Amino acid sequence: MNADDPLLKILACPLDKGPLVLLEPDKVLLDEAAEPAPAPEQSLYNPRLHRRYPIVDGIPQLLPSSGEQVTEDEHERLLKRTST
């Protein structure tokens, strides 16, 4: 899925029915042992509810149970990623 995909304009959060933001995977993440960790897949983010929904094999997983609540720190980091 890419940012120009027309599907993004009609996808909505299953909980508040609002728009979602496409998040591209981080290039490389480091875990606590400073080892490179695999980058997560793309995901869709609802900044109003601080919930992230995975995109698996190009298919958005938009069931309420598929969403992951993110911490306040992660929310701030994601907002910075979406504003650039």
Short mmCIF file of N, CA and C in Angstrom, two decimals:
data_model
loop_
_atom_site.label_atom_id
_atom_site.label_comp_id
_atom_site.label_asym_id
_atom_site.label_seq_id
_atom_site.Cartn_x
_atom_site.Cartn_y
_atom_site.Cartn_z
N MET A 1 0.86 -1.17 0.00
CA MET A 1 0.00 0.00 0.00
C MET A 1 0.91 1.23 0.00
N ASN A 2 0.51 2.24 -0.78
CA ASN A 2 1.30 3.46 -0.78
C ASN A 2 0.41 4.66 -0.42
N ALA A 3 1.05 5.77 -0.17
CA ALA A 3 0.33 6.95 0.30
C ALA A 3 -0.67 7.50 -0.71
N ASP A 4 -0.49 7.19 -1.99
CA ASP A 4 -1.40 7.67 -3.03
C ASP A 4 -2.54 6.70 -3.31
N ASP A 5 -2.59 5.60 -2.60
CA ASP A 5 -3.61 4.58 -2.83
C ASP A 5 -5.00 5.16 -2.54
N PRO A 6 -5.92 5.11 -3.50
CA PRO A 6 -7.27 5.66 -3.27
C PRO A 6 -8.02 4.95 -2.16
N LEU A 7 -7.61 3.72 -1.85
CA LEU A 7 -8.24 2.98 -0.76
C LEU A 7 -8.08 3.71 0.58
N LEU A 8 -6.95 4.43 0.75
CA LEU A 8 -6.71 5.14 2.00
C LEU A 8 -7.78 6.20 2.29
N LYS A 9 -8.38 6.73 1.25
CA LYS A 9 -9.40 7.77 1.44
C LYS A 9 -10.70 7.22 1.99
N ILE A 10 -10.94 5.93 1.82
CA ILE A 10 -12.20 5.36 2.30
C ILE A 10 -12.05 4.47 3.52
N LEU A 11 -10.80 4.09 3.85
CA LEU A 11 -10.59 3.28 5.05
C LEU A 11 -10.83 4.13 6.30
N ALA A 12 -11.43 3.52 7.31
CA ALA A 12 -11.72 4.24 8.54
C ALA A 12 -11.46 3.34 9.73
N CYS A 13 -11.20 3.95 10.86
CA CYS A 13 -11.02 3.22 12.11
C CYS A 13 -12.33 2.50 12.44
N PRO A 14 -12.27 1.23 12.82
CA PRO A 14 -13.49 0.51 13.15
C PRO A 14 -14.14 0.99 14.45
N LEU A 15 -13.41 1.74 15.26
CA LEU A 15 -13.96 2.18 16.54
C LEU A 15 -14.62 3.55 16.46
N ASP A 16 -13.94 4.55 15.87
CA ASP A 16 -14.54 5.89 15.82
C ASP A 16 -14.93 6.32 14.40
N LYS A 17 -14.69 5.45 13.43
CA LYS A 17 -15.07 5.69 12.03
C LYS A 17 -14.35 6.88 11.40
N GLY A 18 -13.28 7.34 12.04
CA GLY A 18 -12.51 8.47 11.52
C GLY A 18 -11.39 8.01 10.60
N PRO A 19 -10.72 8.97 9.94
CA PRO A 19 -9.64 8.64 9.00
C PRO A 19 -8.41 8.07 9.71
N LEU A 20 -7.64 7.33 8.93
CA LEU A 20 -6.42 6.70 9.42
C LEU A 20 -5.23 7.25 8.66
N VAL A 21 -4.05 7.19 9.27
CA VAL A 21 -2.80 7.68 8.67
C VAL A 21 -1.93 6.47 8.35
N LEU A 22 -1.40 6.43 7.13
CA LEU A 22 -0.49 5.35 6.74
C LEU A 22 0.87 5.58 7.37
N LEU A 23 1.38 4.56 8.05
CA LEU A 23 2.72 4.61 8.63
C LEU A 23 3.61 3.66 7.88
N GLU A 24 4.70 4.18 7.34
CA GLU A 24 5.70 3.34 6.70
C GLU A 24 6.58 2.72 7.79
N PRO A 25 7.16 1.55 7.54
CA PRO A 25 8.02 0.94 8.55
C PRO A 25 9.28 1.77 8.79
N ASP A 26 9.78 1.71 10.03
CA ASP A 26 11.07 2.34 10.34
C ASP A 26 12.14 1.61 9.54
N LYS A 27 13.22 2.33 9.22
CA LYS A 27 14.30 1.71 8.45
C LYS A 27 14.92 0.54 9.22
N VAL A 28 15.47 0.83 10.38
CA VAL A 28 16.06 -0.19 11.24
C VAL A 28 15.80 0.21 12.67
N LEU A 29 15.35 -0.74 13.45
CA LEU A 29 15.13 -0.49 14.88
C LEU A 29 16.20 -1.22 15.67
N LEU A 30 16.60 -0.64 16.77
CA LEU A 30 17.57 -1.30 17.64
C LEU A 30 16.87 -1.76 18.90
N ASP A 31 17.12 -3.01 19.30
CA ASP A 31 16.52 -3.47 20.54
C ASP A 31 17.44 -3.10 21.70
N GLU A 32 17.11 -3.57 22.90
CA GLU A 32 17.87 -3.18 24.09
C GLU A 32 19.33 -3.62 24.02
N ALA A 33 19.62 -4.69 23.30
CA ALA A 33 20.99 -5.18 23.19
C ALA A 33 21.73 -4.51 22.03
N ALA A 34 21.13 -3.46 21.44
CA ALA A 34 21.71 -2.71 20.32
C ALA A 34 21.90 -3.58 19.09
N GLU A 35 21.09 -4.62 18.98
CA GLU A 35 21.11 -5.47 17.79
C GLU A 35 20.06 -4.96 16.82
N PRO A 36 20.34 -4.97 15.52
CA PRO A 36 19.31 -4.57 14.57
C PRO A 36 18.10 -5.50 14.69
N ALA A 37 16.95 -4.91 14.76
CA ALA A 37 15.71 -5.67 14.83
C ALA A 37 14.97 -5.49 13.51
N PRO A 38 14.16 -6.48 13.14
CA PRO A 38 13.42 -6.31 11.89
C PRO A 38 12.43 -5.16 11.98
N ALA A 39 12.31 -4.41 10.91
CA ALA A 39 11.37 -3.29 10.89
C ALA A 39 9.95 -3.84 10.81
N PRO A 40 9.01 -3.21 11.49
CA PRO A 40 7.64 -3.69 11.42
C PRO A 40 7.05 -3.43 10.04
N GLU A 41 5.98 -4.11 9.74
CA GLU A 41 5.27 -3.90 8.48
C GLU A 41 4.63 -2.52 8.49
N GLN A 42 4.06 -2.16 7.36
CA GLN A 42 3.27 -0.93 7.31
C GLN A 42 2.10 -1.07 8.28
N SER A 43 1.56 0.07 8.69
CA SER A 43 0.39 0.04 9.55
C SER A 43 -0.44 1.29 9.31
N LEU A 44 -1.65 1.26 9.81
CA LEU A 44 -2.54 2.41 9.77
C LEU A 44 -2.71 2.89 11.20
N TYR A 45 -2.71 4.20 11.39
CA TYR A 45 -2.72 4.76 12.73
C TYR A 45 -3.89 5.71 12.91
N ASN A 46 -4.55 5.59 14.06
CA ASN A 46 -5.61 6.52 14.46
C ASN A 46 -5.04 7.38 15.59
N PRO A 47 -4.63 8.62 15.28
CA PRO A 47 -4.03 9.47 16.32
C PRO A 47 -5.03 9.93 17.38
N ARG A 48 -6.31 9.88 17.09
CA ARG A 48 -7.31 10.31 18.07
C ARG A 48 -7.45 9.30 19.21
N LEU A 49 -7.38 8.01 18.87
CA LEU A 49 -7.52 6.95 19.88
C LEU A 49 -6.20 6.30 20.26
N HIS A 50 -5.10 6.73 19.62
CA HIS A 50 -3.77 6.16 19.85
C HIS A 50 -3.77 4.66 19.55
N ARG A 51 -4.37 4.27 18.43
CA ARG A 51 -4.43 2.86 18.04
C ARG A 51 -3.79 2.66 16.68
N ARG A 52 -3.03 1.55 16.59
CA ARG A 52 -2.33 1.20 15.35
C ARG A 52 -2.88 -0.13 14.86
N TYR A 53 -3.15 -0.20 13.55
CA TYR A 53 -3.67 -1.40 12.92
C TYR A 53 -2.65 -1.90 11.90
N PRO A 54 -2.30 -3.18 11.96
CA PRO A 54 -1.28 -3.70 11.03
C PRO A 54 -1.81 -3.85 9.61
N ILE A 55 -0.88 -3.83 8.67
CA ILE A 55 -1.16 -4.17 7.29
C ILE A 55 -0.33 -5.42 7.01
N VAL A 56 -1.00 -6.54 6.78
CA VAL A 56 -0.33 -7.82 6.59
C VAL A 56 -0.48 -8.25 5.14
N ASP A 57 0.64 -8.43 4.46
CA ASP A 57 0.64 -8.82 3.05
C ASP A 57 -0.23 -7.87 2.22
N GLY A 58 -0.16 -6.58 2.55
CA GLY A 58 -0.89 -5.57 1.80
C GLY A 58 -2.36 -5.42 2.16
N ILE A 59 -2.82 -6.18 3.16
CA ILE A 59 -4.23 -6.15 3.56
C ILE A 59 -4.36 -5.50 4.94
N PRO A 60 -5.06 -4.37 5.05
CA PRO A 60 -5.27 -3.73 6.35
C PRO A 60 -6.11 -4.63 7.27
N GLN A 61 -5.64 -4.79 8.48
CA GLN A 61 -6.34 -5.60 9.47
C GLN A 61 -7.14 -4.65 10.36
N LEU A 62 -8.38 -4.38 9.98
CA LEU A 62 -9.16 -3.33 10.64
C LEU A 62 -10.26 -3.86 11.56
N LEU A 63 -10.06 -5.01 12.14
CA LEU A 63 -10.96 -5.46 13.19
C LEU A 63 -10.56 -4.76 14.48
N PRO A 64 -11.52 -4.39 15.33
CA PRO A 64 -11.15 -3.75 16.60
C PRO A 64 -10.13 -4.56 17.40
N SER A 65 -10.23 -5.89 17.36
CA SER A 65 -9.29 -6.73 18.10
C SER A 65 -7.89 -6.74 17.49
N SER A 66 -7.75 -6.32 16.24
CA SER A 66 -6.44 -6.28 15.58
C SER A 66 -5.65 -5.03 15.95
N GLY A 67 -6.34 -4.01 16.44
CA GLY A 67 -5.67 -2.76 16.79
C GLY A 67 -4.83 -2.90 18.04
N GLU A 68 -3.78 -2.11 18.07
CA GLU A 68 -2.86 -2.11 19.21
C GLU A 68 -2.84 -0.71 19.81
N GLN A 69 -3.09 -0.62 21.10
CA GLN A 69 -3.01 0.66 21.80
C GLN A 69 -1.54 1.03 21.94
N VAL A 70 -1.19 2.28 21.65
CA VAL A 70 0.19 2.72 21.78
C VAL A 70 0.33 3.64 22.99
N THR A 71 1.52 3.67 23.54
CA THR A 71 1.78 4.52 24.71
C THR A 71 1.83 5.98 24.29
N GLU A 72 1.81 6.86 25.25
CA GLU A 72 1.89 8.30 24.96
C GLU A 72 3.21 8.65 24.28
N ASP A 73 4.32 8.04 24.72
CA ASP A 73 5.62 8.28 24.09
C ASP A 73 5.62 7.81 22.64
N GLU A 74 5.07 6.63 22.39
CA GLU A 74 4.99 6.11 21.03
C GLU A 74 4.09 6.99 20.18
N HIS A 75 3.00 7.46 20.75
CA HIS A 75 2.09 8.36 20.04
C HIS A 75 2.83 9.62 19.57
N GLU A 76 3.60 10.23 20.45
CA GLU A 76 4.37 11.42 20.09
C GLU A 76 5.37 11.11 18.98
N ARG A 77 6.02 9.97 19.05
CA ARG A 77 6.98 9.56 18.02
C ARG A 77 6.27 9.37 16.68
N LEU A 78 5.11 8.74 16.71
CA LEU A 78 4.36 8.51 15.48
C LEU A 78 3.87 9.82 14.88
N LEU A 79 3.46 10.76 15.71
CA LEU A 79 3.03 12.06 15.19
C LEU A 79 4.17 12.78 14.48
N LYS A 80 5.37 12.68 15.03
CA LYS A 80 6.54 13.29 14.38
C LYS A 80 6.82 12.63 13.03
N ARG A 81 6.65 11.31 12.95
CA ARG A 81 6.88 10.59 11.70
C ARG A 81 5.85 11.00 10.64
N THR A 82 4.62 11.24 11.04
CA THR A 82 3.58 11.56 10.06
C THR A 82 3.66 13.01 9.61
N SER A 83 4.29 13.87 10.38
CA SER A 83 4.36 15.29 10.01
C SER A 83 5.51 15.61 9.08
N THR A 84 6.40 14.63 8.84
CA THR A 84 7.53 14.89 7.94
C THR A 84 7.27 14.44 6.54
#
